Structures are given as structure tokens and as C-alpha cells.
XYZ file of C-alpha atoms in Angstrom:
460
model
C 22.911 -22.445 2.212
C 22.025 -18.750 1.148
C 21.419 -16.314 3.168
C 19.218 -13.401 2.673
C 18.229 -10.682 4.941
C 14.603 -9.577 4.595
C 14.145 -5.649 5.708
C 10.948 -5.010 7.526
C 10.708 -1.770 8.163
C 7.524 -1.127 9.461
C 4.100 -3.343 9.972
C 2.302 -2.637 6.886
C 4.539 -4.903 5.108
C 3.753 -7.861 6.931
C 0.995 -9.440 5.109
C 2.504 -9.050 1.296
C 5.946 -10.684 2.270
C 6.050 -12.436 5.337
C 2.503 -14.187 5.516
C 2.811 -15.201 1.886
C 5.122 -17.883 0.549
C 7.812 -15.904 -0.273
C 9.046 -16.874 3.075
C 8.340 -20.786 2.332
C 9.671 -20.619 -1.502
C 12.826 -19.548 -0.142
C 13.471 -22.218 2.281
C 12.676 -25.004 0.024
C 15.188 -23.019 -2.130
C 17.537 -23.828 0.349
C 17.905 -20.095 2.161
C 17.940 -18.777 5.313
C 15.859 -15.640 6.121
C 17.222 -13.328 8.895
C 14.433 -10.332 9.554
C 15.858 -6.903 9.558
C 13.412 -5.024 11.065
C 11.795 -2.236 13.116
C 8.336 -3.735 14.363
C 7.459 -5.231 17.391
C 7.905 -8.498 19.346
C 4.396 -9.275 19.022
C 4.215 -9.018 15.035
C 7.962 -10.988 14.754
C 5.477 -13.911 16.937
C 2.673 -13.683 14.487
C 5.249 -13.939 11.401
C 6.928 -17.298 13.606
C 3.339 -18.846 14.300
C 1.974 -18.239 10.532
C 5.076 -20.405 9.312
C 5.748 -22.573 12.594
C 9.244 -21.370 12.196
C 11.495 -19.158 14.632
C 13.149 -16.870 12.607
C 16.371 -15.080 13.309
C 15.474 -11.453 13.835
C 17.997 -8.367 13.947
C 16.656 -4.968 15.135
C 17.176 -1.841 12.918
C 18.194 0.993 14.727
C 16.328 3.989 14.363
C 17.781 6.469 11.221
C 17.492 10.151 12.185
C 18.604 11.687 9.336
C 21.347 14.854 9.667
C 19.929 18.465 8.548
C 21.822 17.759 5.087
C 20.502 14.626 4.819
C 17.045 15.428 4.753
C 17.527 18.332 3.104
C 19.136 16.594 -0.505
C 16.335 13.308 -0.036
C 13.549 16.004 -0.249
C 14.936 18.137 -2.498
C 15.223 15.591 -4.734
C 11.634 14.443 -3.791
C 10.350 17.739 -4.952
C 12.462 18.226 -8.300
C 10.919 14.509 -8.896
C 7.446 15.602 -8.369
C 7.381 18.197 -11.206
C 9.421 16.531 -13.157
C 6.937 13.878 -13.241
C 4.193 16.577 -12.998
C 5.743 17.529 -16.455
C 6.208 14.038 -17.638
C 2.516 13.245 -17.197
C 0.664 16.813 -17.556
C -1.201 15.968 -14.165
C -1.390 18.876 -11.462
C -2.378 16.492 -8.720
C 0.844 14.761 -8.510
C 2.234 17.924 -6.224
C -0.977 16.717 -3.917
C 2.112 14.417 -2.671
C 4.119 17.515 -1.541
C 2.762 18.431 1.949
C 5.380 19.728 3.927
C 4.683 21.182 7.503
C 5.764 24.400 7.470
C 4.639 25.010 11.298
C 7.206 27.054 12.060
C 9.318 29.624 10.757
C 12.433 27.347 10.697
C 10.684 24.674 8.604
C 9.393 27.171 6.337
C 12.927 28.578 5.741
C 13.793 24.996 5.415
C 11.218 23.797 3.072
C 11.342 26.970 1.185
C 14.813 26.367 0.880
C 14.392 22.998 -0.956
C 11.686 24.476 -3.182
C 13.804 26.479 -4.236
C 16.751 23.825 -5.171
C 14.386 21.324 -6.203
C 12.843 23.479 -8.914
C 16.466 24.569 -9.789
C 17.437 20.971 -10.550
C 14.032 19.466 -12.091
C 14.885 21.322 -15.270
C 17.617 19.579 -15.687
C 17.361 15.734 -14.961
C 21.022 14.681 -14.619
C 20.911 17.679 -11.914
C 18.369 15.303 -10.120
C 20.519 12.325 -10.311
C 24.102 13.920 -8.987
C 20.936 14.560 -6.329
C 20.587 11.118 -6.021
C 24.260 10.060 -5.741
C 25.114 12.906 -3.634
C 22.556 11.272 -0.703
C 23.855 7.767 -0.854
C 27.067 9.855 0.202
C 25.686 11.353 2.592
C 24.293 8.332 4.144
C 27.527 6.240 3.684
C 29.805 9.045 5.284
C 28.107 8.079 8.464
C 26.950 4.393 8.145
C 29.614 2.725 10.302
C 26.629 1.174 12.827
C 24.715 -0.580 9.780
C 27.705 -1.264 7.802
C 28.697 -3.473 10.682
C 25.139 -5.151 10.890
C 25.287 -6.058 7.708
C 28.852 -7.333 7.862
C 28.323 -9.520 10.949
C 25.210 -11.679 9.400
C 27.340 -12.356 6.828
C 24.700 -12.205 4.120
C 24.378 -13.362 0.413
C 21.666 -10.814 -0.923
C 19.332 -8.013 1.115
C 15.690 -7.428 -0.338
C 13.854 -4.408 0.786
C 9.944 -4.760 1.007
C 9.071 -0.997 1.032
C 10.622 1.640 -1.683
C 10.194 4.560 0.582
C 10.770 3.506 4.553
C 13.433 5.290 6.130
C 14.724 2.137 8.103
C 16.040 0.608 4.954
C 17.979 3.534 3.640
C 21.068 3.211 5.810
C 20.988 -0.780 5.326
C 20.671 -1.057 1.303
C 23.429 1.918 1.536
C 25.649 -0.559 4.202
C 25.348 -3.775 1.653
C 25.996 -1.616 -1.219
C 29.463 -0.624 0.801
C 30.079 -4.175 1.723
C 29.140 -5.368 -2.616
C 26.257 -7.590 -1.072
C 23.601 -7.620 -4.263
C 20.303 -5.823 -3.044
C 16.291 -6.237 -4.058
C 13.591 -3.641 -4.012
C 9.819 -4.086 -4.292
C 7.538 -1.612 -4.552
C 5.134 -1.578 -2.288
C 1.749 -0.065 -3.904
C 0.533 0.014 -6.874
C 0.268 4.116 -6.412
C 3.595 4.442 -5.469
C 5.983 5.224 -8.246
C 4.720 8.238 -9.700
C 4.738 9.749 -6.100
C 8.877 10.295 -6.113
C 9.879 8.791 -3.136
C 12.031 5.898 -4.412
C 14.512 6.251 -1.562
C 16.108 2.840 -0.551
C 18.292 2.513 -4.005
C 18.676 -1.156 -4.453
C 20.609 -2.835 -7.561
C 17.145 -4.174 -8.830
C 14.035 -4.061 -8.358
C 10.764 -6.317 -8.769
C 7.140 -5.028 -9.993
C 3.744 -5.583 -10.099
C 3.338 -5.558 -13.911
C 4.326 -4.315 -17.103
C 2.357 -1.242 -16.804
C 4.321 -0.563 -13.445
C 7.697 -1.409 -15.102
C 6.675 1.191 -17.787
C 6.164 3.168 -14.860
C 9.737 2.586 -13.528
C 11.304 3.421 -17.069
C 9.358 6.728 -17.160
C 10.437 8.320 -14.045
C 13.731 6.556 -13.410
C 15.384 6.289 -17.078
C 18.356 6.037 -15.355
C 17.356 2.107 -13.985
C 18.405 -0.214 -16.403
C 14.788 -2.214 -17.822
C 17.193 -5.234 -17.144
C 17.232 -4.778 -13.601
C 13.223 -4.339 -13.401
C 11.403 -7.077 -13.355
C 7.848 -8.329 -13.217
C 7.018 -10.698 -10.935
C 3.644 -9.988 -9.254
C 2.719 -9.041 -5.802
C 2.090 -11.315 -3.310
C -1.363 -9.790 -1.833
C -3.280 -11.169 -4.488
C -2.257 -14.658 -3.762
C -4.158 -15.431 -0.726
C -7.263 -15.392 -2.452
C -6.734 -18.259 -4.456
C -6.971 -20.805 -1.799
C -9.861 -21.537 -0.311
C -8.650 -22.668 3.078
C -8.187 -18.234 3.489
C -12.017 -18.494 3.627
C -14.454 -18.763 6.472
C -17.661 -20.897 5.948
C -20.895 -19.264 4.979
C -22.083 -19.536 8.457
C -19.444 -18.469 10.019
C -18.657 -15.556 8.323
C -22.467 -14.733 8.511
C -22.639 -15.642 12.602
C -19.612 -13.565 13.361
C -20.988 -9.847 12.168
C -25.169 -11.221 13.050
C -25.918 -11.234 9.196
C -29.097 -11.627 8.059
C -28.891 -14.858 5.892
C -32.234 -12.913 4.085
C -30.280 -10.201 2.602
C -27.533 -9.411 0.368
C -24.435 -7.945 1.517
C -22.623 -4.715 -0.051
C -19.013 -4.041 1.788
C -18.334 0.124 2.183
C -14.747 0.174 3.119
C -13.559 3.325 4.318
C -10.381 5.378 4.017
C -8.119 7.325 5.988
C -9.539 10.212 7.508
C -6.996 12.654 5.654
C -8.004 11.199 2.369
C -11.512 10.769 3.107
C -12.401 12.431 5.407
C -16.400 12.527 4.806
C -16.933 8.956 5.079
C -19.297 8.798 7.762
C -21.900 11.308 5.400
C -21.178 9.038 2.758
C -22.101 5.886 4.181
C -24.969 8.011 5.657
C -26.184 8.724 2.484
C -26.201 4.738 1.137
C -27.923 4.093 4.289
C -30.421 6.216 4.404
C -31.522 5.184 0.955
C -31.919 1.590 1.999
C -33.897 2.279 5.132
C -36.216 4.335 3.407
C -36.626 2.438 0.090
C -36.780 -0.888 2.076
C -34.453 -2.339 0.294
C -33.345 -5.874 0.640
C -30.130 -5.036 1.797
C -27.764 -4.977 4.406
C -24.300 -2.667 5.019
C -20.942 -4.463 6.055
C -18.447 -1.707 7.067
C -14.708 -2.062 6.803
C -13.083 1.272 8.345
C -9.604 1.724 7.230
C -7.074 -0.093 9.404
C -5.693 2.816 11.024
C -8.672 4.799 11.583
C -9.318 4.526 15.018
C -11.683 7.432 14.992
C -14.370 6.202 15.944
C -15.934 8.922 13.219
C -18.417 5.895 12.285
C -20.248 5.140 15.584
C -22.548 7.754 15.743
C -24.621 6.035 11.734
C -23.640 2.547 12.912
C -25.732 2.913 16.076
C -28.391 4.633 14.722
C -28.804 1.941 11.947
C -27.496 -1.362 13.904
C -29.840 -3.573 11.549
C -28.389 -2.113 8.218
C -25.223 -1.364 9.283
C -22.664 -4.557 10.385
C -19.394 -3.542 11.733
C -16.497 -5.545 10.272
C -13.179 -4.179 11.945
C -9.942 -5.022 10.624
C -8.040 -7.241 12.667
C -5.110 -5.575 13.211
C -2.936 -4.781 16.197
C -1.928 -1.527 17.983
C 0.438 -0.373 20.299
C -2.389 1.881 22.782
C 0.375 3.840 23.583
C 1.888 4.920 20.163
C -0.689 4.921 17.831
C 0.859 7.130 15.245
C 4.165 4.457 15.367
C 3.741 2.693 11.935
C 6.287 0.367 13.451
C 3.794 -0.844 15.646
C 0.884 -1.205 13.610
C 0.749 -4.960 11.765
C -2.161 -6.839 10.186
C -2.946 -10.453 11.920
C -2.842 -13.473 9.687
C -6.273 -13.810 10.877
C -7.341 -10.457 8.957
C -6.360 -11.756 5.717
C -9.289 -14.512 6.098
C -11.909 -11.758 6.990
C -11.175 -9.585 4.257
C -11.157 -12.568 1.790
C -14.277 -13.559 2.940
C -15.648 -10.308 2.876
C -14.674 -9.719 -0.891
C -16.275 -13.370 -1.324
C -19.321 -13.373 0.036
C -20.304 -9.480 -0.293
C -22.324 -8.329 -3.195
C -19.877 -5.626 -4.305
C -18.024 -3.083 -2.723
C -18.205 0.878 -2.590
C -15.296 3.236 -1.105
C -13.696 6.425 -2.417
C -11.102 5.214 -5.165
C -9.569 2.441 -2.943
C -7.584 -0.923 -3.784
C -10.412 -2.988 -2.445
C -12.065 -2.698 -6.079
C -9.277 -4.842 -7.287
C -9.695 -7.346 -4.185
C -13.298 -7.582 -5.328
C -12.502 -8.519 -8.809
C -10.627 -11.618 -7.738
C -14.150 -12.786 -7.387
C -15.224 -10.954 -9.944
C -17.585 -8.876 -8.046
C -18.021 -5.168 -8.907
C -16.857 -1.656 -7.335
C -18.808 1.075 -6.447
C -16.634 4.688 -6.790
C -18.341 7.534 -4.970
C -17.753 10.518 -6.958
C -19.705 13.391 -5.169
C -19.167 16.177 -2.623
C -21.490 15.298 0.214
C -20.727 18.552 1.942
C -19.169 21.676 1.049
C -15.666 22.292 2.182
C -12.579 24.411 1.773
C -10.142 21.457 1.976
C -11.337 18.760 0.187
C -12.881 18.231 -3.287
C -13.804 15.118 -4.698
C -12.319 16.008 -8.053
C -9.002 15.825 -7.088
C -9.002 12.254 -5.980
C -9.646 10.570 -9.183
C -7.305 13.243 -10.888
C -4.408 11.197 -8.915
C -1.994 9.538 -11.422
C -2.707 5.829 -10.776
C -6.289 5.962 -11.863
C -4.730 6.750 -15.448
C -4.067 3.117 -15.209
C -8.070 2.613 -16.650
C -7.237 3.741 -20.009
C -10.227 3.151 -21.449
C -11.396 0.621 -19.580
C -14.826 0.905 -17.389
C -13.899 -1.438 -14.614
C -16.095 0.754 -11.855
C -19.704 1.951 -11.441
C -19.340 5.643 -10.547
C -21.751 7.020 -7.777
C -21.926 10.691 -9.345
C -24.589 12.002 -6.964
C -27.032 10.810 -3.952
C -29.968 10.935 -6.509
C -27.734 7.807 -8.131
C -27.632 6.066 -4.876
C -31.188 3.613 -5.388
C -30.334 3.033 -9.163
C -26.574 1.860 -7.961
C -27.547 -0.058 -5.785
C -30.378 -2.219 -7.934
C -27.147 -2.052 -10.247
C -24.831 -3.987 -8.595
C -26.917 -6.755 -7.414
C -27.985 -7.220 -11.019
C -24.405 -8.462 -11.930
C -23.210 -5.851 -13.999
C -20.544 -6.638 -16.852
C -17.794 -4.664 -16.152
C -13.823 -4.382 -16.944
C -12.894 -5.073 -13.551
C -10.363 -7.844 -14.205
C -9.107 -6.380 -17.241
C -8.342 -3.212 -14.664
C -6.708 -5.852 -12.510
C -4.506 -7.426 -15.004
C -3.459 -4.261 -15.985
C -2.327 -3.276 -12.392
C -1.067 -7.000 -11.604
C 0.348 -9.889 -13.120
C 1.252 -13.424 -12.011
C -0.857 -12.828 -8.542
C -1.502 -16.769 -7.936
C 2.653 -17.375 -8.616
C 4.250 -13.693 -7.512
C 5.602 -15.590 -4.064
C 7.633 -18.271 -6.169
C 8.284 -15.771 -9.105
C 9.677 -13.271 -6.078
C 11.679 -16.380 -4.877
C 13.318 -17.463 -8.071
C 14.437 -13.845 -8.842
C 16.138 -13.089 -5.460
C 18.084 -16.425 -5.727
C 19.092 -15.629 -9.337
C 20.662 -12.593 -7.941
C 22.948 -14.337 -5.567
């Protein structure tokens, strides 16, 4: 028996790899799965229950990262970002730099690696001595994870998240040790961002266009040790037992069986923060128009806000509030470790995407969720207010919406006078390139848990 150590680092990661059946491939492939992880007891009982299995669960300790550390990872983050800023002639990649310069020893600091960084982004093999010079770092003083990883005894390590600190100090250990490590990247924005820190031997992607991806920024990966295999959070939709009932679903949020549904689905509050006056806007065109219709909110999972109450209670008939069922630690909020998705939220958004009309959010993944069912996305694309900090031409400037090409897989919501017109729009099943879109970003997604299987075994 094989056995291969899963890192968790944080809850977010739950759903794509330990709800799916990457978990279950691997067992019938005759593995054992040992959980490296940072996330709490409660989300290691949800993973047990999904698969009726207890499994063997080792706690990451906490990496704090020395002063020199830090200093080379975000140097090198930087000299990535305009590097790739050059690569791809897009300004808005550097929207990924936000360091907090609160003070005037973080501003020495950070000006201090702005300074490096666009030193060594002229000059790309400056960038990777970068690179090799931090997984020195990290080994000099690895002793505590090198002995982790040397008392489980393990055959191969595969790390779920690209960028989480937690893994960094336990893909170093194994690569001390010669135990063969995995990477997947975990978003299908994430590559062009620069913060590829947990090195692994190879890595697994979403699709060609992300392996292209891959190639661009990191020419220094071998394409043979990138492969496609899909992601996992597409799977779930393809079997129907991840649905609730029509009644259900409808008796849970008090739907009107009368009218049709359209799904907003908010964002973060940093990325979108004007929301609530967009959904405001939708709503107030409905009430007024009397249009057949009915609003099934989403809020991002870890907006706890409450920014929406205020237009959900003074439209309760339009306006159905679907929560994501995720849990929180009360008392650490901001912990990502903390944070998970429950099983049971994978059914509600499913069913949302399945029995909702269409969907309409600023730029989010959900369009892709809704084009499983082959249902359409709405893209706001106006300022509702005027503000100093936010501009609604920067978001679809952002790399990963290159990935349209030509394709016209969205309706775009360019103003409120556009709202009524949408609206009619989408309920008139409008022929779009949504799943060409999708294709594009993902491949495989009804096989990605067994593809993700077969590869981590070949490895071994």
C-alpha cells in the first residue's frame, strides 16, 4: 500500500479535493491518505462523514516566516508581477501588489523589496537564483517538518493550494527527504498573479490554456511535469443525487413556484464592494416594471457583513436569501483555517445553478457553474456610485478574463438603463458561448478526480 500525504492548508480547499473522489479513486487505487493540515476538528469530521472513513490526520504547525524569509518570497513576488505585467502588456496585474505599508518599518521594508524586485525582473534568471535562494532559506531551518514528514513515512505529498504558507515548509521537508511532490493550482485566476510558492516536482492543471499559462510565466517548469487533468469542482454537478427536488429547493428559500428565478451572487466586499446598490438597482427595476420575477441572493461565503440586509428587508417578496452553508469559527473570523464549506453547500449551490434562470455578479466563477447547465451569466459592468477607490474598469481589465478571446460567453449589464432589456434577455434563452468559455478554462471536469488519481500514483 501507498501512502500519500494530502496538505490541507486551509478550509477553502475542502470541497475541490476532499469532498470529491479524489479521496475515493485513491483508495480503490490501493493508497492510504494521511491529512496534513491546518483546519479545524470540525471540518477534519465533515471530510470523515462525507466518505464514512476516519482518516489519519497530522497537524501542520504554524510557519512564521524569518525577516529574510519573507523578504526574498515577496521580492520575488513583485519581480514576477512585472515581469508578467511585461509578458502580457496588462497594467492591472500589479492590482495583486497591495502591501500594507502602515507603518514606517513596513514601508522601509516593502520599499526595500520594490526596490530588489524591480532590480531582478529585468533579468529572469535573477528571479530564479530568487527562487532557489528561498527554498534555502526555508530548508536551513526545517528540522520540525523535515521530521513530520520523515515519521509518516510517505510515498508522494500533493499540495492542494499553490500559494498557502502551511505547505511551504512541508513540500521543502519531502524535497530534503527525495519524497516526489504534487501541486494543483487552485483557481483558475491564479497563475498570472505570481504567487507560486509551494515548489513541488509537478504540477496538475485545469486545462491547456492554464498549462500555456504555466509555460509563460514559469519557463523554467518542464511542460513534462505539467499536466492537465481537470479540477474537481466541476464534477459534482454531474450527478444528480447533488440536487435537491424542485420542491424542496423551492420550500426551503419560500419561492414562488409562479415566478422565475435569477441568482445575484455577490463578492467580497474588497472586490465588490457596491453590491448592495447593485442588487438595488436589479430590484428596483422588477418592483416597478412588475416583472415576473423573483431575486435569489448568494452573498459571498465570507462576507459576513451583513451589507445586504438593509434591500433584502425592504424587498422580502423579490428578494430570497440563499446563504452559503459554510462554517465559522465566531471567534476568528479572519482565520482562513477555520473557514470550510459543508458538503451540504455543494447541493445548494448546484441546485441553485439548476433551477435559477441565470445568474448576475461582478466577473465571478459562478458564470462557469451556470454553464454546466447551460444557463447564462449576467456581468455588471457599471459604476453605480462614484468613488475614489474603486472603478469598474479595472475588474474586467484583470488577466483571466483574457481567457474569452473572442468568445461572447456573457451578457454585459453596461448601465441601469440596460437593466429591464437584460433581464427580458435572459429568460428568453439567449445563445451564448458560455460552454465554449468553460472548456476553455476546464477540461475533463466529469473525470478530473480519477484523472488527479492516476497521475499522483504514476508519480510514486
Amino acid at each position: 500500500m501507498k501512502k500519500i500525504g494530502i496538505i490541507i492548508p486551509d478550509g477553502t480547499g475542502i470541497r475541490n479535493y476532499l469532498y470529491s473522489n479524489v479521496v475515493k479513486s485513491l483508495i480503490e487505487k490501493d493508497c492510504e491518505i494521511i491529512l496534513l493540515h491546518s483546519i479545524s476538528q470540525a471540518a477534519l469530521d465533515e471530510i470523515n462523514h462525507v466518505h464514512g472513513i476516519q482518516f489519519k490526520a497530522v497537524q501542520i504547525p504554524q510557519f512564521i516566516e524569518s525577516l529574510q524569509q519573507r523578504f526574498i518570497r515577496e521580492t520575488i513576488s513583485y519581480a514576477r508581477l512585472l515581469r508578467n505585467k511585461s509578458l502580457t502588456k496588462n497594467d492591472s496585474l500589479l492590482n495583486n501588489w497591495r502591501p500594507k505599508k502602515s507603518n514606517f518599518k513596513k514601508k522601509y521594508f516593502y520599499n526595500l523589496v520594490e526596490f530588489v524586485g524591480r532590480n531582478i525582473s529585468r533579468n529572469y534568471s535573477k528571479i530564479v537564483k530568487y527562487e532557489a535562494k528561498y527554498q534555502k532559506a526555508v530548508a536551513k531551518n526545517n528540522q520540525r517538518y523535515v521530521e513530520i514528514v520523515k515519521s509518516l513515512n510517505l510515498d508522494l505529498i500533493f499540495s492542494t493550494h499553490q500559494r498557502a504558507m502551511n505547505a511551504i515548509p512541508i513540500v521543502v521537508a519531502a524535497k530534503i527527504l527525495n519524497v516526489k511532490t504534487v501541486g494543483a493550482i487552485f483557481s483558475w485566476d491564479n497563475v498570472p498573479k505570481a504567487r507560486l510558492s509551494a515548489r513541488t516536482n509537478e504540477y496538475i492543471v485545469w486545462s491547456q490554456y492554464m498549462k500555456e499559462e504555466m509555460s509563460l510565466y514559469y519557463p523554467e517548469i518542464s511542460e513534462n511535469n505539467i499536466t492537465i487533468t481537470g479540477t474537481p469542482q466541476f464534477e459534482f454537478y454531474y450527478n444528480e443525487k447533488n440536487r435537491y427536488s424542485k420542491d424542496t429547493f423551492y420550500d426551503k428559500f419560500n419561492l414562488d413556484k409562479n415566478k422565475r428565478i435569477i441568482c445575484f451572487s455577490g463578492d467580497d466586499a474588497l472586490t465588490s464592494p457596491f453590491d448592495p446598490e447593485f442588487l438595488t438597482d436589479i430590484v428596483k427595476v422588477i418592483d416597478t416594471n412588475k416583472l415576473n420575477i423573483q431575486i435569489l441572493l448568494r452573498r459571498a461565503p465570507v462576507d459576513v457583513s451583513g451589507r445586504f440586509d438593509s434591500i433584502v428587508n425592504t424587498y422580502p417578496e423579490i428578494i430570497k436569501n440563499a446563504p452559503p452553508l459554510w462554517n465559522f469559527d465566531k471567534n476568528s473570523l479572519q482565520s482562513w483555517q477555520t473557514v470550510y464549506p459543508t458538503f451540504e453547500d455543494i447541493k445548494l449551490l448546484i441546485s441553485t445553478a439548476f433551477y435559477c434562470e441565470a445568474v448576475i455578479n461582478l466577473g465571478s466563477t459562478m458564470a462557469h457553474d451556470f454553464a454546466i447547465f447551460n444557463k447564462p451569466a449576467v456581468y455588471v459592468n457599471y459604476n453605480p456610485v462614484i468613488s475614489k477607490t474603486w472603478n469598474i474598469d479595472t475588474i474586467y481589465k484583470f488577466q483571466h478574463f483574457r481567457s474569452m478571446g473572442d468568445l461572447k460567453p456573457v451578457i454585459w449589464l453596461n448601465s441601469k438603463d440596460e437593466i429591464e432589456t437584460v433581464l427580458k434577455k435572459v429568460l428568453n434563452n439567449p445563445i451564448l458561448d458560455n460552454e465554449k468559455w468553460l472548456n476553455v478554462i476546464s477540461e475533463n471536469r466529469n473525470i478530473a478526480s480519477e484523472n488527479i488519481a492516476k497521475k499522483l500514483v504514476s508519480c510514486i
